[in-house]
XYZ file of C-alpha atoms in Angstrom:
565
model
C -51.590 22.806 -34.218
C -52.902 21.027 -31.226
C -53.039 22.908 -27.617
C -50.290 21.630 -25.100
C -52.252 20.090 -21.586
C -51.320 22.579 -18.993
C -50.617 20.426 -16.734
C -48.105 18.067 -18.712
C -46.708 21.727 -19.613
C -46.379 22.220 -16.136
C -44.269 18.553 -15.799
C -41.928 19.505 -18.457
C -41.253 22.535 -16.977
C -40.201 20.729 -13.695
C -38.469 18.724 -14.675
C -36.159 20.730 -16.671
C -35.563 22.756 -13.652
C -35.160 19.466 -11.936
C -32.552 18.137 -14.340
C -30.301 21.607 -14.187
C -30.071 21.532 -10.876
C -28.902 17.841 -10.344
C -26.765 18.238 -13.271
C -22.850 18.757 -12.022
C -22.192 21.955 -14.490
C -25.187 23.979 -12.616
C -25.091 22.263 -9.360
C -24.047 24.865 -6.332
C -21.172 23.480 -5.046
C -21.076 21.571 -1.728
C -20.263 24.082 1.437
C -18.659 23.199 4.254
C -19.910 23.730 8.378
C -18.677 26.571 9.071
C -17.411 25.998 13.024
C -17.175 28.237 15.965
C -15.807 27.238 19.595
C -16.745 29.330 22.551
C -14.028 27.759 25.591
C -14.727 29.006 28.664
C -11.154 30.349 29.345
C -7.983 30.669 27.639
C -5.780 28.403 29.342
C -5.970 25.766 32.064
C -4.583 24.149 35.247
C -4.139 20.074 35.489
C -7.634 18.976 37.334
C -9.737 21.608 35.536
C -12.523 21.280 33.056
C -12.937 22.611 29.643
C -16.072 24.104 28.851
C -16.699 24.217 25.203
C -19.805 25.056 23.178
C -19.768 24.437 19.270
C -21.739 26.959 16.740
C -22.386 25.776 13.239
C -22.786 29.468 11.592
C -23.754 28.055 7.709
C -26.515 25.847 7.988
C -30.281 25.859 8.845
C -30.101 22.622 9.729
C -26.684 19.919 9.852
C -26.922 17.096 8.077
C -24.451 15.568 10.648
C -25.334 13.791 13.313
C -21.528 14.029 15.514
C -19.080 16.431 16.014
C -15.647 15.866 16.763
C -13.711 17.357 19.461
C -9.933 16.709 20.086
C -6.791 18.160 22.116
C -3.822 17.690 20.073
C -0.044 17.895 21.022
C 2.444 18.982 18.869
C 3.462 15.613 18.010
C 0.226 15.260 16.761
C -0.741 12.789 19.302
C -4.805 12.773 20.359
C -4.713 12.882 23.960
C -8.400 13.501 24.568
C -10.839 12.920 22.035
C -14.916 13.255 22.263
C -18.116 13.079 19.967
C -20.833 15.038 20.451
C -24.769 14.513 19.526
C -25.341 18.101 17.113
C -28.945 19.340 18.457
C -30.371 21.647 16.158
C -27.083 24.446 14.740
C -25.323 23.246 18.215
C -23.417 20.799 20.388
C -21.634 21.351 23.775
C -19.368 19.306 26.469
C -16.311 19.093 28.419
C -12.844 17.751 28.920
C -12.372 17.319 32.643
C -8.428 16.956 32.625
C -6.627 14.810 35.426
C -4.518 15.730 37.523
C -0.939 14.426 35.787
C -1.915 15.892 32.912
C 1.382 16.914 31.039
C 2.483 20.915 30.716
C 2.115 22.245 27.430
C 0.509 24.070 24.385
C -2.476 21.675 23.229
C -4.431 22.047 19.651
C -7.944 22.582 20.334
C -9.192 20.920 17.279
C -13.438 20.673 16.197
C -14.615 19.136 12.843
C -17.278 17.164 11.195
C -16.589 14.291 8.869
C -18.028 16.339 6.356
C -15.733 19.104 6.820
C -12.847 16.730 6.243
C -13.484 16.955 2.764
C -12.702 20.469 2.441
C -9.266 20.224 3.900
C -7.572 22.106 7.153
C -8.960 25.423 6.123
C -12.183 24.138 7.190
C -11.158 22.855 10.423
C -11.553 24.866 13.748
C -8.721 25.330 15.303
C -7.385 27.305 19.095
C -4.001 26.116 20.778
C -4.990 26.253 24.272
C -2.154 26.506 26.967
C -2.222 23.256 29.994
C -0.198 24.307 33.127
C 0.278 21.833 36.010
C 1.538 23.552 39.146
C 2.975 20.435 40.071
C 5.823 19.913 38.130
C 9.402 19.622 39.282
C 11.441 22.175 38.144
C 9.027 25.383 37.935
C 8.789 26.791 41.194
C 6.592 29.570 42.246
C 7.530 33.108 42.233
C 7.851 34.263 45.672
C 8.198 37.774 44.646
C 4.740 38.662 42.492
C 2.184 40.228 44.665
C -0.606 37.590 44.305
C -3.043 39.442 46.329
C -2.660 42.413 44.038
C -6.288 43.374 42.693
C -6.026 44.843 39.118
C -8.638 47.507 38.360
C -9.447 46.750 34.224
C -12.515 48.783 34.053
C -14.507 48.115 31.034
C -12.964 44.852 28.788
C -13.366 43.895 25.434
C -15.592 44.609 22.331
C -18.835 45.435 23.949
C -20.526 45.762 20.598
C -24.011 45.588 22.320
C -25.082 42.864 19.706
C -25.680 41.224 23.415
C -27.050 43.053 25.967
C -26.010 42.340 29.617
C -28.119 43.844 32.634
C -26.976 43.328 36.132
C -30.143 43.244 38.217
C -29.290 43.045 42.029
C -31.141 45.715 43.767
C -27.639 46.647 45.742
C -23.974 46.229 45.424
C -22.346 42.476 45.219
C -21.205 40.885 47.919
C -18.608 37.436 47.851
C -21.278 34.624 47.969
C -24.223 36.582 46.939
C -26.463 35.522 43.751
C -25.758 37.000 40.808
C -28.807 37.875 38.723
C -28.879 38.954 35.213
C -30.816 39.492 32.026
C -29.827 39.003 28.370
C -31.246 41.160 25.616
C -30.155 40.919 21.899
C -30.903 43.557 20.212
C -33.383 43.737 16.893
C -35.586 40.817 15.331
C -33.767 37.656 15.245
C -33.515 35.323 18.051
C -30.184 33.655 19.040
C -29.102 30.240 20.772
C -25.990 31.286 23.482
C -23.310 30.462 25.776
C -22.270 32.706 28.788
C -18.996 32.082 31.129
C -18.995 34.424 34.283
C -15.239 34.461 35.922
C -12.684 36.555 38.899
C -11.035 39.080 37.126
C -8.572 38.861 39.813
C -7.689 35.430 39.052
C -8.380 34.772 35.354
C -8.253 37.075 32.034
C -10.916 36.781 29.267
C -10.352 34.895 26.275
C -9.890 37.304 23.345
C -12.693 36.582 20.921
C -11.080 36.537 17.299
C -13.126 37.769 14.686
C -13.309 34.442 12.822
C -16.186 36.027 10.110
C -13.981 37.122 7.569
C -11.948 33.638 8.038
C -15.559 31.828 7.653
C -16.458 33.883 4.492
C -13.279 32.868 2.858
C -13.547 29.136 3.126
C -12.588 27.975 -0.966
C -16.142 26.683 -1.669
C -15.759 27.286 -5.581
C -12.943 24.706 -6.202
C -14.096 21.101 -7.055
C -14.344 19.269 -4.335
C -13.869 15.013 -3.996
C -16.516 13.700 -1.345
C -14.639 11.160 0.787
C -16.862 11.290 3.748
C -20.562 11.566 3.806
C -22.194 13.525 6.893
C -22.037 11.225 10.038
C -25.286 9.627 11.343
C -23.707 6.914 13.061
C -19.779 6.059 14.830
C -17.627 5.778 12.020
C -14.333 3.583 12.862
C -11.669 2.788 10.812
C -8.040 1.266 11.130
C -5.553 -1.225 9.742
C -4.759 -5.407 11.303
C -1.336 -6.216 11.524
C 0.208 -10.002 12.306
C 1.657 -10.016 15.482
C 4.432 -11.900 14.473
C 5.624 -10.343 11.249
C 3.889 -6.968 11.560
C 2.653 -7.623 8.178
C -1.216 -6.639 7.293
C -3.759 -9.389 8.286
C -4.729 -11.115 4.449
C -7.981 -12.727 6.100
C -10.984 -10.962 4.139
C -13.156 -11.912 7.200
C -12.685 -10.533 10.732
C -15.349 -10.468 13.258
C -15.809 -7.601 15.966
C -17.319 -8.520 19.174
C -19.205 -6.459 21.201
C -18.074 -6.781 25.026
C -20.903 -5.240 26.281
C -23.829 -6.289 24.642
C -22.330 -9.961 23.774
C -22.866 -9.534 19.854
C -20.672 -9.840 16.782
C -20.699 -8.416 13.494
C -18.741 -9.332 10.652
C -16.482 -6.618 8.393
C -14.150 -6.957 5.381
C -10.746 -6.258 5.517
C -8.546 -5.156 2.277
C -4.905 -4.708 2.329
C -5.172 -5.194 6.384
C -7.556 -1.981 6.115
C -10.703 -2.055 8.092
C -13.645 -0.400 8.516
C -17.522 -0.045 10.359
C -19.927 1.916 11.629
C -21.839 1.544 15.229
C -25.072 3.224 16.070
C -24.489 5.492 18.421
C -24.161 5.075 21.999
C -23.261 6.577 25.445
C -20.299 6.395 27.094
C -17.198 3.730 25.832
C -17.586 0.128 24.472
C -15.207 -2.659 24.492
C -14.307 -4.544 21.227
C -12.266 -7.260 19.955
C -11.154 -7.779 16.517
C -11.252 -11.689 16.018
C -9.463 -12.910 12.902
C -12.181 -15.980 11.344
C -9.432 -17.402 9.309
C -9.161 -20.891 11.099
C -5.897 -20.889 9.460
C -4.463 -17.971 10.631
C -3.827 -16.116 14.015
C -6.879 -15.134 15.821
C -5.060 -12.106 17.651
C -4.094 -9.485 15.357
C -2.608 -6.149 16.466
C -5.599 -3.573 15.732
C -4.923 -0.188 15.404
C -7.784 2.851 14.741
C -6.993 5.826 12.303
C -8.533 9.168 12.866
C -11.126 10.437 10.729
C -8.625 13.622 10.513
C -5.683 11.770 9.925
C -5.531 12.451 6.135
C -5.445 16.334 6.362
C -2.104 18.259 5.779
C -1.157 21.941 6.393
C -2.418 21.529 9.739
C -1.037 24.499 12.326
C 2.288 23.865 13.775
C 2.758 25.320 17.414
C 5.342 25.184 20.538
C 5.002 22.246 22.704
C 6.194 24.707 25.166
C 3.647 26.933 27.508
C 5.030 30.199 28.276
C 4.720 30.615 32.093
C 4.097 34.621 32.422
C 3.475 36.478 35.156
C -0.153 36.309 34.917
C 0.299 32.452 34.418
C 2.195 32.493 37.230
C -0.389 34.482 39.386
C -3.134 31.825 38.622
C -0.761 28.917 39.346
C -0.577 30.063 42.816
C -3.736 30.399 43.434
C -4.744 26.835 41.791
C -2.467 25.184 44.357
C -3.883 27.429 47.122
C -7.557 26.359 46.067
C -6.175 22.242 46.120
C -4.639 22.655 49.536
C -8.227 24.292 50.663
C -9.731 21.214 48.939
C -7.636 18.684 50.992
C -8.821 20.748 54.052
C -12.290 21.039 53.612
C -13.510 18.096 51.333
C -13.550 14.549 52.682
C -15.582 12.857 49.822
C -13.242 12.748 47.352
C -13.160 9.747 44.779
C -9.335 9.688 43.389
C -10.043 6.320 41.574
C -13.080 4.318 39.894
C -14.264 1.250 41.760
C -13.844 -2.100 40.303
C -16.839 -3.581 39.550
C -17.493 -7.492 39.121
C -18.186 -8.051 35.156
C -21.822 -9.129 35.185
C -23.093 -12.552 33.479
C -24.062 -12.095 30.203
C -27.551 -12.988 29.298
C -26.499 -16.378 27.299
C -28.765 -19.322 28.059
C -25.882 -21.762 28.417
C -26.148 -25.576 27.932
C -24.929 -26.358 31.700
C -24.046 -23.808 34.682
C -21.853 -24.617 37.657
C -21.572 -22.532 40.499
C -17.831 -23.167 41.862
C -18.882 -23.285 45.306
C -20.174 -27.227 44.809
C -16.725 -28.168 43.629
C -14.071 -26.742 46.560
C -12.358 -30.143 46.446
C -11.360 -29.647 43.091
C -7.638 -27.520 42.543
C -7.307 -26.329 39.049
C -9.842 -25.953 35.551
C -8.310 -29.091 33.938
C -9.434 -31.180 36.937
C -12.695 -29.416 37.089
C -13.440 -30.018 33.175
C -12.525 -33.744 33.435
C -14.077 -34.764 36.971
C -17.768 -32.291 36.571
C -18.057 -31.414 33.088
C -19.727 -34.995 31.171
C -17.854 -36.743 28.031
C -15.133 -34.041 27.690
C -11.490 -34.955 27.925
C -8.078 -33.915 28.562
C -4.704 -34.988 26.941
C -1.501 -33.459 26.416
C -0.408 -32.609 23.129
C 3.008 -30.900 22.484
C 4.309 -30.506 25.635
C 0.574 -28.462 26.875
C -2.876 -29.907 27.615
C -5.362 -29.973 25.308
C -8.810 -30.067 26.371
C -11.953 -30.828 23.757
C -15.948 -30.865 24.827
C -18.377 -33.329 23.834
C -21.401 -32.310 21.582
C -23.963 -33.390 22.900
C -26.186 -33.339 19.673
C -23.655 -34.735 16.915
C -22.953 -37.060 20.151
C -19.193 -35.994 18.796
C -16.538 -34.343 20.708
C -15.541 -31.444 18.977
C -12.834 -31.197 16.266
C -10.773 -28.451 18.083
C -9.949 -26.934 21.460
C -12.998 -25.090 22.741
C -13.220 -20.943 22.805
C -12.403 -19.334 25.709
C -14.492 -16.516 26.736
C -13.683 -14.901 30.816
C -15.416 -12.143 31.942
C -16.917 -11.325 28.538
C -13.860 -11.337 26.869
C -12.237 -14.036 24.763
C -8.907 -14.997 25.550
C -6.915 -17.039 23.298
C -3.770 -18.388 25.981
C -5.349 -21.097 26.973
C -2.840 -21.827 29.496
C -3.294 -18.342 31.048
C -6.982 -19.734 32.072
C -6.597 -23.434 32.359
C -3.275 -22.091 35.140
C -5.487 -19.217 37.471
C -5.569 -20.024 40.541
C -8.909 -21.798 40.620
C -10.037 -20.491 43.963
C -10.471 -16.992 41.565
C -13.306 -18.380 39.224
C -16.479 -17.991 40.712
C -18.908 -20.082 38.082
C -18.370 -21.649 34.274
C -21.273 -21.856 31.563
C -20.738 -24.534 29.130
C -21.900 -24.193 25.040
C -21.644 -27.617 23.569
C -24.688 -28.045 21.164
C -24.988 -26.467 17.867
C -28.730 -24.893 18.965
C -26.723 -22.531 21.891
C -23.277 -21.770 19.960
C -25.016 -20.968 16.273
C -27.850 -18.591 18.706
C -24.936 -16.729 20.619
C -21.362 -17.162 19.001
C -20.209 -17.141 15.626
C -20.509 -20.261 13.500
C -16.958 -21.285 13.222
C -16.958 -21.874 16.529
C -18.898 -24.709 15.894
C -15.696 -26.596 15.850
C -14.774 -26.628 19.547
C -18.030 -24.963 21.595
C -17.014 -22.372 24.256
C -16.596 -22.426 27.994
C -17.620 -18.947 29.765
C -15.814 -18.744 32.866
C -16.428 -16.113 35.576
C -14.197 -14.956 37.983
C -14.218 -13.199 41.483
C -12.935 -9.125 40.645
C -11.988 -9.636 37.009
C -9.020 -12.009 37.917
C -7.822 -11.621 34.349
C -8.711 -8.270 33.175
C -5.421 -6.457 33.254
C -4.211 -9.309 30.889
C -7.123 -9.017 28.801
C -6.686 -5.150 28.947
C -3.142 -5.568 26.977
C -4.244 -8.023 24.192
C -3.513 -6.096 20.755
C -6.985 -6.932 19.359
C -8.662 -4.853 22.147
C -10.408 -1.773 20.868
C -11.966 0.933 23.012
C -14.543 3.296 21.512
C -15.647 6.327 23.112
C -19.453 7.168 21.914
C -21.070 10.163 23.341
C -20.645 11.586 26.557
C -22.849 10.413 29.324
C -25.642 12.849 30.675
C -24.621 11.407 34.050
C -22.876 14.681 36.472
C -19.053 14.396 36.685
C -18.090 14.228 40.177
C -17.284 17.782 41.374
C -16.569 18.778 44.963
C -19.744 20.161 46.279
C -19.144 24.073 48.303
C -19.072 23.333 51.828
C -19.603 25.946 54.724
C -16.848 27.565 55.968
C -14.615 26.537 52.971
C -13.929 30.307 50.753
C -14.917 29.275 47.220
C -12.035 30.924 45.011
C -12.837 29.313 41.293
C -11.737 31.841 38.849
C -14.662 30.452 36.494
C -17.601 31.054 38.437
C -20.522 30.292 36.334
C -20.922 28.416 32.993
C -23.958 28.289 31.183
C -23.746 26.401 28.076
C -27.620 26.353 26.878
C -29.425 29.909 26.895
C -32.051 30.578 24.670
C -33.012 34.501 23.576
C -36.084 35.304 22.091
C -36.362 38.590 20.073
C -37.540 41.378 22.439
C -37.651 38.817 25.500
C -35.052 38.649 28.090
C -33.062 35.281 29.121
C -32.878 35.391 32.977
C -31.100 33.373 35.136
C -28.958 33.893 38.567
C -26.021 32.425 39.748
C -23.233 32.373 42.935
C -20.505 34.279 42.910
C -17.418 33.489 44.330
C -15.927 34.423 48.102
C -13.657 37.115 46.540
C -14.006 40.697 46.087
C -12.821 42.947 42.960
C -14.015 42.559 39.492
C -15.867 39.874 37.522
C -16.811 39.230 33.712
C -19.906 38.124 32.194
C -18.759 37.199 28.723
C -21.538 36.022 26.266
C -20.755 34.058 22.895
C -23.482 32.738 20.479
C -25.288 32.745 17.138
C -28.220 34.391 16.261
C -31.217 33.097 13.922
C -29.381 34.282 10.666
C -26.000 32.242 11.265
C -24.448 35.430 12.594
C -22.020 35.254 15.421
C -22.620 37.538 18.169
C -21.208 38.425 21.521
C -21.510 40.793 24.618
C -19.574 41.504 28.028
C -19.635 43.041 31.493
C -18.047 43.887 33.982
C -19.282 43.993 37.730
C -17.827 45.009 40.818
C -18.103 42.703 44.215
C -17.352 44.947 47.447
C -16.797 44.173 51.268
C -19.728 43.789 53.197
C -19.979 46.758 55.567
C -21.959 45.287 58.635
């Protein structure tokens, strides 16, 4: 009997252990990311800011590229949705609410598309409370004693898997820096997040101890895979006819990308759609064109959440409970505004418009409107400047048609019309504007420029560009049902926040967030911050994961006195 090669013994072997692993019956089977939220307080005033920091607990390293982030209402309505970019077991960012944002109990919802898979028992969840202390019909109460300091002494679970060190030579004064050091104890490192806030004017939020909820996810069932990790923006959503509300049958619709002046084609099934965009900062304009030169070009688009699918989701009050507490902070919110209004000048209550900028097309003809004054409205100006293209009427409108110049053909149909980056399909919206509005027209009528920038169908009538002084017809654009706004990821850019000016008490209950602190084992994390202009007690409360997937937390408490000249 011959001797077996070691090293062919050595294949087989591997590849037997290969096979039982990929097969099905031996496979482990898929887990989901296990979530964690750290917020920085429990409930919140119209005009504030969510903090929030994400933990994934499970994983050494997420295949996912995005989380999602939502506030819910009870109705199920998404009233502010984000993504966020997942760097390393982490991801962090902010709702900043506005100011008529409506009263109630909100669902604090975070997922990954993976997690969808694995039903609402995978799904973080936290119904957050949204107060705005200027609706009608909830007064103030005149009779709690606002200025009443509370003396809590020592708060929460201070399990000392975080340790907290105050280490101001002296007592605290209001407007002195705060410094501290963060210790965890034994050998594993941990990742962080840390919210410092007034005791006076704020309670903690009551850490639930979500580990035996994580350790109970159903992981042993068979699971069907529906959506694969996320590495790019995944949108999906349904075309309807305008007309008869009945799904778009075109197989070909084409999406147009405002911003960056490109298309890309997608299948539709059943009026179903579906696509994925690399991703991006900050939101992106889209319109859903329907190719079907027989159909209508405008359909209604509406997007689907990821989420959307999932049953058994928590069912809450719409209703938040105004308690005393509640009722203490709501006072002292509209104290801090008025104090605003006082101090702060600079405010920005509204975005600037800005003029759409040209797109970089390299047009067959430009004309700046300021050589043609004499002329009063687009038809003239098409007929009298624009060579070999024409104007006729044709059922009770005008019709007007350009000339190719290469086929030396006018073009079978009407030409596209695209204003301020967007195409608008009323012509008589455009050809009607007050022509004293449009501020210069590009002109796409040979097959070289329309075939380089546009889709080829629109070979049949070439495209006029027309720009116009202040986005004369944005608002109209705005409502077309094909529009489609995506949100990508948040910019890095600062959101405005009034900046502390002297003489002006700084009385923000949340005093210091710090979403990104990194603790080596036996190595402090230091760091110093300013506290606020009133005395009484504060909270350092610290929230993270350490290098095991373990969730861990600590908490202080610190006095800050009088000054005692």
């Amino acid at each position: 009997m011959s001797r077996i090669n070691h090293s062919v013994f050595a294949g087989l072997l591997y590849l037997i252990s290969f096979l039982l692993v990929r097969y099905d019956g031996f496979a482990a089977p898929p887990q989901p990311d296990k979530i964690f939220v750290h917020i920085d307080k429990s409930y919140y005033v119209s005009g504030e800011t969510i903090n929030y920091k994400v933990y994934f607990l499970n994983r050494e390293s997420i295949e996912s590229k995005i989380v999602h982030v939502e506030l819910v209402g009870a109705n199920d309505s998404i009233y502010q949705d984000q993504i966020n970019l997942i760097t390393g077991n982490a991801a962090s960012g902010k709702f900043n609410l506005p100011i008529s944002f409506k009263e109630g109990n909100y669902l604090f919802r975070c997922y990954t598309a993976w997690n969808i898979n694995f039903g609402a028992e995978s799904i973080f969840y936290k119904v957050i409370p949204v107060y705005n202390e200027w609706l009608s019909g909830n007064p103030v109460d005149q009779n709690i004693d606002y200025y009443k300091k509370d003396s809590l002494g020592f708060i929460g679970k201070g399990n000392a898997q975080i340790s907290i060190e105050l280490k101001n030579d002296g007592p605290v004064h209001p407007g002195d820096s705060v410094s501290i050091e963060l210790f965890i104890e034994g050998s594993a490192s941990a990742e962080v997040s840390l919210t410092a806030f007034d005791l006076n004017l704020v309670r903690p939020v009551v850490l639930d101890d979500y580990t035996e909820y994580l350790n109970e996810l159903n992981t042993e069932n068979e699971i069907e895979i529906k959506y694969d990790p996320e590495k790019s923006i995944s949108v999906q959503g349904t075309v309807r006819e305008q007309i008869t509300n009945e799904p778009v049958t075109s197989s070909v619709l084409s999406v147009f990308n405002v911003q960056e002046a490109n298309f890309t084609r997608i299948k539709s099934k059943d009026g179903s759609f579906s696509f994925e965009l690399p991703l991006f900062e900050g939101s992106a304009q889209f319109q859903i064109i329907n190719m079907n030169p027989y159909q209508e070009k405008v359909p209604v688009v509406q997007t689907q959440s990821l989420i959307s699918y999932i049953k058994n989701q928590p069912e809450f009050s719409e209703v938040a409970v105004r308690t005393e507490e509640v009722k203490k902070y709501l006072y002292f919110s509209k104290l801090r505004r008025h104090i605003a209004e006082v101090f702060y000048q600079d405010r920005k209550d509204s975005l600037q418009l800005v003029t759409t900028q040209y797109l970089q097309f390299d047009p067959d003809k430009t004309y700046d409107m300021e050589n043609y004054r004499y002329i009063k409205n687009f038809e003239d100006f098409i007929r009298q400047a624009v060579p070999n293209a024409t104007s006729f009427k044709e059922k009770d409108s005008r019709m007007i048609k350009l000339y190719n110049s290469e086929t030396k053909k006018y073009f079978m149909t009407k030409p596209w019309l695209l204003v301020d980056n967007y195409f608008v399909f009323n012509d008589s919206i455009v050809y009607n504007m007050p022509f004293n509005q449009i501020k210069r027209i590009e002109i796409f009528n040979t097959n070289q420029s329309i075939f380089k920038y546009f889709e080829p169908i629109m070979i049949q009538g070439g495209v006029i560009a027309v720009y116009t002084k202040n986005n004369f017809l944005f608002k109209y654009v705005e409502a077309t049902p094909n529009m489609l706004l995506i949100n990508g990821l948040p910019l890095n850019n600062p959101v405005y926040k009034l900046q502390h000016s002297s003489g002006a008490p700084d009385m923000e209950p949340i005093i210091h967030w710090e979403p990104n602190i990194s603790i080596e084992s036996n190595r402090p994390a230091s760091f110093s911050y300013q506290t606020n202009d009133i005395t009484g007690q504060c909270m350092i409360q610290v929230v993270g994961m350490d290098s095991e997937g373990n969730l861990i937390e600590g908490n202080m408490v610190y006095e800050v006195s009088d000054r005692i000249d």
